[in-house]
Tab-separated table of C-alpha atoms and ligand atoms in Angstrom:
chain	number	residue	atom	x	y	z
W	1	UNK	CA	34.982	-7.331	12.174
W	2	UNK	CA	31.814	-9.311	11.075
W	3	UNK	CA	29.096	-10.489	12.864
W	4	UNK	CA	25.580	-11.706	11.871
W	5	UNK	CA	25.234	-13.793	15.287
W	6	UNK	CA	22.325	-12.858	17.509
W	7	UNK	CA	22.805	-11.927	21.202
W	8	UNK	CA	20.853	-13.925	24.013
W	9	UNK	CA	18.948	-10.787	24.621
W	10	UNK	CA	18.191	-10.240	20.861
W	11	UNK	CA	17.298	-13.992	20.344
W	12	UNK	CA	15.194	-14.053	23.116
W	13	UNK	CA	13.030	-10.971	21.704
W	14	UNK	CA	12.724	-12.511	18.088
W	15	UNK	CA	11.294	-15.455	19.965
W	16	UNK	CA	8.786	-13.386	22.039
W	17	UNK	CA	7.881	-11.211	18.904
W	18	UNK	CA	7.456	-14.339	16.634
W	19	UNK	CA	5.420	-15.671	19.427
W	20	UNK	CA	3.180	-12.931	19.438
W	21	UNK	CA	2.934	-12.596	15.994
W	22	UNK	CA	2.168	-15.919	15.427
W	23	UNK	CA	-0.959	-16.526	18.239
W	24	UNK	CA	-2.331	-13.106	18.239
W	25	UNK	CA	-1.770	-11.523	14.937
W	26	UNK	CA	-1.786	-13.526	12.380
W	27	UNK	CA	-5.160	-14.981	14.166
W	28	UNK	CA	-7.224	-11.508	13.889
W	29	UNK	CA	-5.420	-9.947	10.487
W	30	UNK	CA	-7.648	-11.163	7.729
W	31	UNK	CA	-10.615	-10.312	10.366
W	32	UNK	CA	-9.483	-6.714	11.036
W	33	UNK	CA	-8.294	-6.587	7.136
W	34	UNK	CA	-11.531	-7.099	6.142
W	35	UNK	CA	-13.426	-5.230	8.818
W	36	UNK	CA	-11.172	-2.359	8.796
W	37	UNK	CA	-10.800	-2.359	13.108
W	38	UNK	CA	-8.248	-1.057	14.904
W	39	UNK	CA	-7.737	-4.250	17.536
W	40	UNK	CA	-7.917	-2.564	20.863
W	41	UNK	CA	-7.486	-5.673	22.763
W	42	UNK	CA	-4.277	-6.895	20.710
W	43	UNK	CA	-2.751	-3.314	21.198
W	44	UNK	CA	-3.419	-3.784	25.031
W	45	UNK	CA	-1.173	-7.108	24.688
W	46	UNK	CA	1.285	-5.833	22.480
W	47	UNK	CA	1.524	-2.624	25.384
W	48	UNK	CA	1.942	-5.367	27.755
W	49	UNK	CA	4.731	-6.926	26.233
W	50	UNK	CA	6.451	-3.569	25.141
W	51	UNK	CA	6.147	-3.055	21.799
W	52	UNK	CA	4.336	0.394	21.868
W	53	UNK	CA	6.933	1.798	24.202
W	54	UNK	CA	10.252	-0.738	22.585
W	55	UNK	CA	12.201	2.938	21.444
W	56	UNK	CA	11.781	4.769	24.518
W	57	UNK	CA	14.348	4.994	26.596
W	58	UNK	CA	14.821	2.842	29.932
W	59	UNK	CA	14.803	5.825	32.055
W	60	UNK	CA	11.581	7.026	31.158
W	61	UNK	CA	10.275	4.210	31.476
W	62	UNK	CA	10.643	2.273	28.004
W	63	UNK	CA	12.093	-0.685	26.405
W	64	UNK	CA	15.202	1.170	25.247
W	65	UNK	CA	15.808	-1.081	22.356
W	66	UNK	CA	18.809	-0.264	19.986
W	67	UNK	CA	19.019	0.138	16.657
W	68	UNK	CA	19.302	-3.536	15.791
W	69	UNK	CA	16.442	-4.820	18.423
W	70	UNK	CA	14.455	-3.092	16.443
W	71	UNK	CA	14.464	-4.004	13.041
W	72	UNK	CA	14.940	-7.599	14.568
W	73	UNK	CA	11.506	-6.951	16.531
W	74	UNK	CA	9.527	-5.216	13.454
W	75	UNK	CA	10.714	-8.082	11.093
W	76	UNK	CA	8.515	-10.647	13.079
W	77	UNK	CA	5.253	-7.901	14.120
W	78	UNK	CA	5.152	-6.915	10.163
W	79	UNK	CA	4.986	-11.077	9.460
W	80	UNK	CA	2.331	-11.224	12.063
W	81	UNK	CA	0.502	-7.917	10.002
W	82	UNK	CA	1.408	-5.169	8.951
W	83	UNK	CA	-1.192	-2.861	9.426
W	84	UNK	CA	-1.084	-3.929	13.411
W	85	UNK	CA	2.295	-3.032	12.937
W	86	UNK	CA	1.874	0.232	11.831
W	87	UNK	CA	-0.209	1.393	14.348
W	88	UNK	CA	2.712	0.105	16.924
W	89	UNK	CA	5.257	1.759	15.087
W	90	UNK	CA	3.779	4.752	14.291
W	91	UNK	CA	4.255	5.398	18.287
W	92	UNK	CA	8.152	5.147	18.054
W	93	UNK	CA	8.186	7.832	14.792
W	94	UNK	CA	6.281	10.238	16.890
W	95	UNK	CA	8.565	9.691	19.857
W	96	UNK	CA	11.853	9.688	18.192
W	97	UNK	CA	11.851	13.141	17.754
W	98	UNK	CA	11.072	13.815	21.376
W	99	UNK	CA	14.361	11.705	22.794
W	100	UNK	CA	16.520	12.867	19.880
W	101	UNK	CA	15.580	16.409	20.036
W	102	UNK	CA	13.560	17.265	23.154
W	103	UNK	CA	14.886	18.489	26.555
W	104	UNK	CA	15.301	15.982	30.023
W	105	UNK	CA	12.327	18.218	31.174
W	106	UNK	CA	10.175	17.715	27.704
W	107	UNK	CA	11.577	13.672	27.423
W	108	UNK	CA	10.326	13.115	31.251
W	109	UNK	CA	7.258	15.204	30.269
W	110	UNK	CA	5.954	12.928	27.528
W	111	UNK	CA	7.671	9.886	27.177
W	112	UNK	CA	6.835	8.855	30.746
W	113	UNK	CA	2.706	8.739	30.318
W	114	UNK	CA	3.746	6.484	27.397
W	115	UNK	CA	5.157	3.498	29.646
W	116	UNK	CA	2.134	3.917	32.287
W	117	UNK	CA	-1.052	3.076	30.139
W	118	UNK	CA	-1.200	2.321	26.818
W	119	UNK	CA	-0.982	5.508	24.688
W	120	UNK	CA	-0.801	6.134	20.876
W	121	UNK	CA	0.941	8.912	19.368
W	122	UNK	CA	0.917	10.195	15.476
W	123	UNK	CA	3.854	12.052	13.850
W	124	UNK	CA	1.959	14.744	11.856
W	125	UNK	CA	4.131	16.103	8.697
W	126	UNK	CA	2.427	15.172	5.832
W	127	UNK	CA	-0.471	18.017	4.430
W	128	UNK	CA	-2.638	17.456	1.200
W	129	UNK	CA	-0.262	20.118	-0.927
W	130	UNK	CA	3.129	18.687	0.889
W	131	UNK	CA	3.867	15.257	0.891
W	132	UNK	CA	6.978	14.617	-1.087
W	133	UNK	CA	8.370	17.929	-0.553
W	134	UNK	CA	7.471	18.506	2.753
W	135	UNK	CA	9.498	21.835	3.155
W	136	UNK	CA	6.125	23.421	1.529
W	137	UNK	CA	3.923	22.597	4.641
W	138	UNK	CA	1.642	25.828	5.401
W	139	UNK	CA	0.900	24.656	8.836
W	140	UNK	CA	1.559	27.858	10.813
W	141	UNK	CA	2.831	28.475	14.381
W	142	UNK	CA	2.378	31.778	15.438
W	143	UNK	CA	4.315	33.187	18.611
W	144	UNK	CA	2.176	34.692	20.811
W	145	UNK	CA	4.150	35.957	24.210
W	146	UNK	CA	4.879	32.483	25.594
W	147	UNK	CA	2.702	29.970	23.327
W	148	UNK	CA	2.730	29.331	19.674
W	149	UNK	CA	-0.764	29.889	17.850
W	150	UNK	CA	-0.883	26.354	15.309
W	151	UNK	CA	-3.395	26.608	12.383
W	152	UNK	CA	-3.270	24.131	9.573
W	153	UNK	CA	-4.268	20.533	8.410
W	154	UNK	CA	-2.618	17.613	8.334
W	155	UNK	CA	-3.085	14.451	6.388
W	156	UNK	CA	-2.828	10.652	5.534
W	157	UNK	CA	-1.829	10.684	9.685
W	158	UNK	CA	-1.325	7.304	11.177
W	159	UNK	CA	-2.749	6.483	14.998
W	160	UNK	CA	-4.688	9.760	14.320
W	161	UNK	CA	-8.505	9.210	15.041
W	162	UNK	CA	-6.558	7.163	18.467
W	163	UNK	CA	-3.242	9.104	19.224
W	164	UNK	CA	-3.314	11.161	22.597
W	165	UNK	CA	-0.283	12.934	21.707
W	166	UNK	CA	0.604	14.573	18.092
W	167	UNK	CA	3.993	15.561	16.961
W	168	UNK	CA	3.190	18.609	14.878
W	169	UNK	CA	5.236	20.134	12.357
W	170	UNK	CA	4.267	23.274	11.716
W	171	UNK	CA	6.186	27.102	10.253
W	172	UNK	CA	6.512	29.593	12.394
W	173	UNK	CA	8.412	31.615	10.047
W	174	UNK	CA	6.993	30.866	6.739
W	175	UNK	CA	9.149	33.579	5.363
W	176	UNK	CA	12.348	31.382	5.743
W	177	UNK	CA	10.958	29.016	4.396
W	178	UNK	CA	11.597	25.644	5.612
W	179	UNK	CA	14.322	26.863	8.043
W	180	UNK	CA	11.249	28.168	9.906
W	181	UNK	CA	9.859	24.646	10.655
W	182	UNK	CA	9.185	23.346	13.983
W	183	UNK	CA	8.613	20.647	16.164
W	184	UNK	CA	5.610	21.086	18.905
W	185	UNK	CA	4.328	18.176	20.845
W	186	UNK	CA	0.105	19.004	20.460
W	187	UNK	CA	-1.521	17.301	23.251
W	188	UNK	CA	-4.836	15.682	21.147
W	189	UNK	CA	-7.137	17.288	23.665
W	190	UNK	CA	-5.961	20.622	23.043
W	191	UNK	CA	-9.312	23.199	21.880
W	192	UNK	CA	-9.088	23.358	18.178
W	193	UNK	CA	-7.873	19.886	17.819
W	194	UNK	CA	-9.882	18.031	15.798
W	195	UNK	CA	-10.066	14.973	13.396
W	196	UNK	CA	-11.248	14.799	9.798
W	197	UNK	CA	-12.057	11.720	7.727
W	198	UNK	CA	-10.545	8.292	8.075
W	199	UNK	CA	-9.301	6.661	5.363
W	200	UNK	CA	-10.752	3.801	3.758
W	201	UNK	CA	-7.200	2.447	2.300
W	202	UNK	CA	-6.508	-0.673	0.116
W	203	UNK	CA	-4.095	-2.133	2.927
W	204	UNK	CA	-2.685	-1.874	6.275
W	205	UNK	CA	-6.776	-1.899	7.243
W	206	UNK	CA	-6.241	-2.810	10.819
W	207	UNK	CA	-4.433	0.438	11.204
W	208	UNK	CA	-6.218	4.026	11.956
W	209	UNK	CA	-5.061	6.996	9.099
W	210	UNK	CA	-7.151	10.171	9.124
W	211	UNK	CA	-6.822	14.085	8.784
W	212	UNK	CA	-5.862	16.130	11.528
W	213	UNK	CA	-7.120	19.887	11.361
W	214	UNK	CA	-5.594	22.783	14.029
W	215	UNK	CA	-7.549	25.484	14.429
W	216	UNK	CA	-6.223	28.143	16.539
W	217	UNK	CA	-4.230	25.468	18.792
W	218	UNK	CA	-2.897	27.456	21.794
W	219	UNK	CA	0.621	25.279	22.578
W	220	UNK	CA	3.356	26.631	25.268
W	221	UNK	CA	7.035	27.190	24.134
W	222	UNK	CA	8.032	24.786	26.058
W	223	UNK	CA	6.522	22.146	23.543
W	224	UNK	CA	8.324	23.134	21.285
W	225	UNK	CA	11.567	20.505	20.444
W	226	UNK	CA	15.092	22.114	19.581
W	227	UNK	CA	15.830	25.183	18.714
W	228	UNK	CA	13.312	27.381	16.478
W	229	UNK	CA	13.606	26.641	13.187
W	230	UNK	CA	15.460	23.113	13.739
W	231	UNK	CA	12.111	21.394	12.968
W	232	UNK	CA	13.116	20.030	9.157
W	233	UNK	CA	15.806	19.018	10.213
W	234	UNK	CA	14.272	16.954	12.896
W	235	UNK	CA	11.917	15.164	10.577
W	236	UNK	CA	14.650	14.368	8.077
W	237	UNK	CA	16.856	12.801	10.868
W	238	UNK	CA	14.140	11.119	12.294
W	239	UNK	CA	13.657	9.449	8.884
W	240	UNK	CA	17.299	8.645	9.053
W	241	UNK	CA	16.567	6.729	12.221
W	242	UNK	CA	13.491	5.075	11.741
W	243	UNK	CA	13.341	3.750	7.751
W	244	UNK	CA	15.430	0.579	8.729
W	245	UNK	CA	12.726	-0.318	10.912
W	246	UNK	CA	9.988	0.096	7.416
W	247	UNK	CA	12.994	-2.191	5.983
W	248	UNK	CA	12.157	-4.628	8.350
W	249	UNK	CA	8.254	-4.699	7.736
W	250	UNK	CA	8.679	-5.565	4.226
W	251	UNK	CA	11.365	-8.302	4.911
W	252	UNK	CA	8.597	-9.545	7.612
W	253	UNK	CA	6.199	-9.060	4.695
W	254	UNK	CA	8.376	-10.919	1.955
W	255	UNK	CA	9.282	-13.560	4.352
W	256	UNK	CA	5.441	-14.655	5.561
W	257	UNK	CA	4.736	-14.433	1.254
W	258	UNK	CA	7.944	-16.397	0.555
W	259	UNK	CA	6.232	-19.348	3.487
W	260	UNK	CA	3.040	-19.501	2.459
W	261	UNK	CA	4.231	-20.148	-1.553
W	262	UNK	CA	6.793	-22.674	-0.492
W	263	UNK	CA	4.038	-24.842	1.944
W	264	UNK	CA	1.231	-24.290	-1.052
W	265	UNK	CA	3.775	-25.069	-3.642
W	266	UNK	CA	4.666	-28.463	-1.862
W	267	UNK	CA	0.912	-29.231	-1.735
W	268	UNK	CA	-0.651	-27.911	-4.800
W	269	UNK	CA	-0.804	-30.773	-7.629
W	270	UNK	CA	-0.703	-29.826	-11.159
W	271	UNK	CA	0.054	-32.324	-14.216
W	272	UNK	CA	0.640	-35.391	-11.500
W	273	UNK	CA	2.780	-33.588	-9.550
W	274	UNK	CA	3.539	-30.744	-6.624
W	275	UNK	CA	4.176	-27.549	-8.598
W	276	UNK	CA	7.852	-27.033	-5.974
W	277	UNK	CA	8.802	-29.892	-8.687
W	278	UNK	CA	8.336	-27.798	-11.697
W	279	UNK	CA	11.464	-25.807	-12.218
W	280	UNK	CA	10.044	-22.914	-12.863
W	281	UNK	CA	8.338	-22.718	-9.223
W	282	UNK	CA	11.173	-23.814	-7.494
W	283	UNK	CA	13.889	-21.050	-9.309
W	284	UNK	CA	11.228	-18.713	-8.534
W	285	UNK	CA	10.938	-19.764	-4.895
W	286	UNK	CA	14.778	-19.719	-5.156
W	287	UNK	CA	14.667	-15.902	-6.368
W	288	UNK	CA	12.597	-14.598	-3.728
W	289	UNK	CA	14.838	-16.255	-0.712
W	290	UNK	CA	17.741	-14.932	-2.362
W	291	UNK	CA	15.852	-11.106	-2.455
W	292	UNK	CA	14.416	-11.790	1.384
W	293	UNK	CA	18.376	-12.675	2.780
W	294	UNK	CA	19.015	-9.689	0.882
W	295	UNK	CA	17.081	-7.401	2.293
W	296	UNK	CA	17.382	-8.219	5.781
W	297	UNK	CA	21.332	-7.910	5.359
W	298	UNK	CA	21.148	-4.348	3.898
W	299	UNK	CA	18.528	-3.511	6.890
W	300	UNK	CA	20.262	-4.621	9.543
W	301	UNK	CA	23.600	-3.260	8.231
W	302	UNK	CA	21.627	0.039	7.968
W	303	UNK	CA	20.458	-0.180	11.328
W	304	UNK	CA	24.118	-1.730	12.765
W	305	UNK	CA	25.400	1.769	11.433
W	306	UNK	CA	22.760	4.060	13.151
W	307	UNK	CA	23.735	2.007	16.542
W	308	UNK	CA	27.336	2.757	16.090
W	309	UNK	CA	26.977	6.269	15.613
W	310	UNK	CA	28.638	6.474	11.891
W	311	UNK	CA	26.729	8.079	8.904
W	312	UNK	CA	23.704	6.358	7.817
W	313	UNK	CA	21.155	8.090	5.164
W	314	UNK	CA	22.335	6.849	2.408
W	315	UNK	CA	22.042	3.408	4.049
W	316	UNK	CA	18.817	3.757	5.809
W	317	UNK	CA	17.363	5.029	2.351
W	318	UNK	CA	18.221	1.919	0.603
W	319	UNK	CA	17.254	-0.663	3.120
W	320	UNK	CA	13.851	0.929	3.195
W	321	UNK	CA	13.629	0.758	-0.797
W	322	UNK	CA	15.071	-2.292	-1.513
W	323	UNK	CA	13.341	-4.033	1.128
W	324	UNK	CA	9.905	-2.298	0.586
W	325	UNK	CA	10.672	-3.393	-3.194
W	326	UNK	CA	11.746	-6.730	-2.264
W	327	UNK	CA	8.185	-7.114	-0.568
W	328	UNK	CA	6.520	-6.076	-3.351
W	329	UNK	CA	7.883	-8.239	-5.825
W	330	UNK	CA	8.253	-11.288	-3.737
W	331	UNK	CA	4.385	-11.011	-2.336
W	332	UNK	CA	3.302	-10.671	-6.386
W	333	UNK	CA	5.375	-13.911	-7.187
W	334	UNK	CA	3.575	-15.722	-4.495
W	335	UNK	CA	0.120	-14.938	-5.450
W	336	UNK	CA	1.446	-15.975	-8.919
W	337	UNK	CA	2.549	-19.764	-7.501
W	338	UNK	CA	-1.266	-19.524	-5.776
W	339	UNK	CA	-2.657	-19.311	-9.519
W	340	UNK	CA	-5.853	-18.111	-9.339
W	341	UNK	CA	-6.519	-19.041	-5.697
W	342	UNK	CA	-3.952	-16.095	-4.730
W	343	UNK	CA	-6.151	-14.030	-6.193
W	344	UNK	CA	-9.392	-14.941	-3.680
W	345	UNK	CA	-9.777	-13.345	-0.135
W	346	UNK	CA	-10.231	-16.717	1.335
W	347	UNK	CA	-6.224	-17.456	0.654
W	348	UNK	CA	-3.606	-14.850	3.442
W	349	UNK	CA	-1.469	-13.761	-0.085
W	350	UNK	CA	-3.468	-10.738	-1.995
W	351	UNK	CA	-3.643	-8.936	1.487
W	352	UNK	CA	0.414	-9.424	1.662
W	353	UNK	CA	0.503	-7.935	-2.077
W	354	UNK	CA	-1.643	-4.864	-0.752
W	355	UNK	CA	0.000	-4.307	2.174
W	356	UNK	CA	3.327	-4.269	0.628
W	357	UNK	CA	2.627	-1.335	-1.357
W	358	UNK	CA	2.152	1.046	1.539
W	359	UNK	CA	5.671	0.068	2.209
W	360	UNK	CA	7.386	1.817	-1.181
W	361	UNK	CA	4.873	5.286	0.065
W	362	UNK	CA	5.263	5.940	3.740
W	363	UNK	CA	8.364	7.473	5.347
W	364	UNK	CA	9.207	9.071	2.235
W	365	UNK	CA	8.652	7.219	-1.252
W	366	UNK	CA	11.025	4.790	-2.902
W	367	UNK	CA	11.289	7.819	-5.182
W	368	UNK	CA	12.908	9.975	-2.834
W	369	UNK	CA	14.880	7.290	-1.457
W	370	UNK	CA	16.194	7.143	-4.788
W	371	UNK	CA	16.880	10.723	-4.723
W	372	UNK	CA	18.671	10.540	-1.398
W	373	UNK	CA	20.860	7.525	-2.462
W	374	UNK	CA	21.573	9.137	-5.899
W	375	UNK	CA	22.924	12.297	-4.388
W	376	UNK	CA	25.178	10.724	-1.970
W	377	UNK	CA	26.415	8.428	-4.892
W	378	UNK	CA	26.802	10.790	-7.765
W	379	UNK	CA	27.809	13.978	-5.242
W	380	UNK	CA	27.787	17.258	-6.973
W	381	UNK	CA	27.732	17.247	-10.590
W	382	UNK	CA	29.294	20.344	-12.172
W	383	UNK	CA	28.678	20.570	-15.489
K	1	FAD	C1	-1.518	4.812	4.839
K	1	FAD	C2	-0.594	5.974	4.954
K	1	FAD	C3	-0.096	6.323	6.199
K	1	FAD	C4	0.713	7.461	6.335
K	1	FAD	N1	1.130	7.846	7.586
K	1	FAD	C5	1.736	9.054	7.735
K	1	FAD	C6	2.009	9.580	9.038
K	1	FAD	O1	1.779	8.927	10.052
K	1	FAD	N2	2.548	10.822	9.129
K	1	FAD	C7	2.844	11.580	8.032
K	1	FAD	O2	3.303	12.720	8.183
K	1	FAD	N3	2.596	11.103	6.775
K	1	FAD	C8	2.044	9.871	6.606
K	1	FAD	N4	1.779	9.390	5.349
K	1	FAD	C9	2.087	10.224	4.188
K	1	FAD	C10	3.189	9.686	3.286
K	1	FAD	O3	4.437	9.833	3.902
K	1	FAD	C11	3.062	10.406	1.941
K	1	FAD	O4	1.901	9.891	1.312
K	1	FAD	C12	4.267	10.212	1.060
K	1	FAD	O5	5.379	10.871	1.600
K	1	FAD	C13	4.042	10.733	-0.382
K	1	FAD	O6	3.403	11.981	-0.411
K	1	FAD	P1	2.130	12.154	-1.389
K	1	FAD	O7	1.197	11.061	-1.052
K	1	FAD	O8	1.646	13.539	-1.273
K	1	FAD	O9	2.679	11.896	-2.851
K	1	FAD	P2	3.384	12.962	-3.826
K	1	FAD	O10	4.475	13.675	-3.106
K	1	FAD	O11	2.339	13.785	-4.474
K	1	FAD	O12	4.041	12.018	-4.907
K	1	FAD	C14	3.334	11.473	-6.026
K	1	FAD	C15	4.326	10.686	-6.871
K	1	FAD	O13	5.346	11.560	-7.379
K	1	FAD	C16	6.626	11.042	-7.009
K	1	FAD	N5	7.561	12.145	-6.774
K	1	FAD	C17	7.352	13.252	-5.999
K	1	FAD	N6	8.451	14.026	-6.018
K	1	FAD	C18	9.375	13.402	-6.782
K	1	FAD	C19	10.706	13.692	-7.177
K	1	FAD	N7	11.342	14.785	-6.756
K	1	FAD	N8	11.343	12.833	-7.983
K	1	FAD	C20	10.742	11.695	-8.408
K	1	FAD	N9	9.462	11.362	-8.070
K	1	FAD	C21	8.801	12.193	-7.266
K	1	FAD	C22	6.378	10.253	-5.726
K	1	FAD	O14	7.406	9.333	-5.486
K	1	FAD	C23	5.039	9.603	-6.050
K	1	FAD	O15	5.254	8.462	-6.851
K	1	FAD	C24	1.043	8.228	5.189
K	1	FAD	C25	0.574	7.832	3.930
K	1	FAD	C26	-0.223	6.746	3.809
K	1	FAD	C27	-0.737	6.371	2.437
């Protein structure tokens, strides 16, 4: 059977996100673009209304949102802005892990807090010589009697410089290579916690990214998630889980470019006449609603599959690409119908171009989305 239709439930979130998107978001984003601040008071709302807590489940306290809630909910946040996005959803990476993987004791442990004030958390994989290929990370975790012993450096970490809680990858038997990955949950005030420099990044400004370094982190085995070992796995499957929701940033992010063309487009006069009359605009505009309707159908399908249980990397993979590529191309066409005024600060369409690049880099590139679709496609090839 197919069905695009809404629930009441679903509806009535869209309307609540779009709401908030629209009167405190969109309000602050150039200011916080250009200021590079992490809005405090706009995460305390967006806490309020549950979208730092949305993936955790009700019993401990969250909004337990499925699968399709939440690409539904990140579509509007990421047309609000994306970098205030980022900072919200960097909380559900870090804590998908903990209610996919963790134990009722370790879910009640540190989901919970998350639900009582509001909380950041930072999912901590990515290290200056392992980004790509993230099996190479040389964060160690050393058993000692009952704790683990983490030393290493992280990078490039979202929510870092305001997370309370980091989900830290780290080997704990680098001789297995990466079947000796794990998952530990690194309270930020731990001794030897510290953070390194914050990056000064060409979108996404209004969100926090910085290094994390571990310096003879003392951590109990009971923070660890899963089995020893099971850690790699855990990221990739929480990758699995989460890239629809990336999907639905850049469909947010195509969608606020593809508005802001068509009202300039109506109003801009060229040669006696709107430019929406010339056919060239209009095809164009005609192009990038076609690539937006597409995008959002190969998230949500992407995200209906996760929801129903049935195989989904392949899926999630290319809703994150397309749709990350889809925002690209459809924010550069808009600054293109702006003419030279998409080009200035003053006009909301070169911050949509810069922000949509981030999209085609985080969770994985669209290169190695490429690389996960192509293998399931082409299967083993024996020559
Ligand atoms: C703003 C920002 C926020 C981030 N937040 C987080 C976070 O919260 N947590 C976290 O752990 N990480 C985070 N990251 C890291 C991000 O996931 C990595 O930057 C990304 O995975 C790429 O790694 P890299 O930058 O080292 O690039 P590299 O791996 O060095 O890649 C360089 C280029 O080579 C290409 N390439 C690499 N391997 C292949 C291949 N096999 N085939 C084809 N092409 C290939 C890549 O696609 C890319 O174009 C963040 C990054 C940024 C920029």
């Amino acid at each position: 059977m197919i069905d695009f239709s809404m629930t009441e439930e679903q509806q009535a979130l869209q309307e609540m996100a779009r709401e908030f998107a629209e009167k405190e978001m969109r309000p602050n984003a150039a200011r916080c673009d250009r200021e590079e601040e992490f809005p405090v008071d706009i995460m305390k709302k967006a806490f309020d209304a549950g979208f730092l807590t949305s993936t955790i489940p009700a019993e401990y306290g969250g909004g337990g949102l499925g699968d399709l809630d939440m690409v539904i909910l990140s579509e509007e946040l990421a047309w609000g802005c994306a970098g205030m996005y980022t900072s919200m959803m960097a909380n559900s990476l870090a804590l998908t892990p903990i209610f996919l993987f963790g134990n009722e004791e370790q879910k009640k442990r540190f989901l919970t807090p998350f639900s009582q004030k509001m909380t950041f958390a930072s999912y901590c994989l990515t290290e200056r010589e392992a980004g790509s290929d993230t099996s190479l990370i040389k964060t160690t975790a050393r058993k000692s009697g009952s704790e683990y012993v983490i030393n290493g450096s992280k990078c490039f970490i979202t929510n870092a410089g305001v997370a309370d809680l980091l989900l830290v990858f780290a080997n704990a038997a680098p001789e297995k290579g990466p079947r000796g990955i794990s998952a530990f949950v690194v309270p930020r005030n731990t001794p030897g916690v510290s953070i390194g420099k914050v990056e000064d990044k060409m979108g996404h400004r209004a969100s926090n990214t910085a290094e994390i370094f571990l310096e003879d982190v003392h951590v109990p085995v009971e923070n660890r998630l899963g089995r020893e070992g099971h850690g790699f796995l855990a990221a990739m499957k929480t990758f699995d889980r989460t890239r629809p929701a990336v999907g639905a940033a850049g469909v947010g992010v195509a969608r606020a470019a593809l508005e802001y063309a068509v009202a300039y487009s109506k109003t801009r006069v060229q040669f006696g006449k709107p430019i929406a009359a010339f056919q060239n605009t209009a095809f164009r505009i005609a192009q990038m609603a076609m690539e937006v309707d597409a995008a959002r159908l190969l998230v949500w399908h992407a995200a209906w599959l996760i929801e129903n249980g049935k195989p989904s990397g392949k899926e999630s993979a290319m809703a994150k690409c397309f749709a990350s590529d889809t925002a690209m191309k459809v924010t550069v066409e808009a600054l293109q119908i702006f003419g030279g005024y998409g080009y200035m600060k003053d006009y909301p369409v070169e911050k949509l171009v810069r922000d949509a690049k981030l999209l085609q880099i985080y969770e994985g590139t669209n290169e190695i989305q490429r690389l996960v679709i192509s293998r399931e496609v082409i299967g083993p090839i024996i020559p």
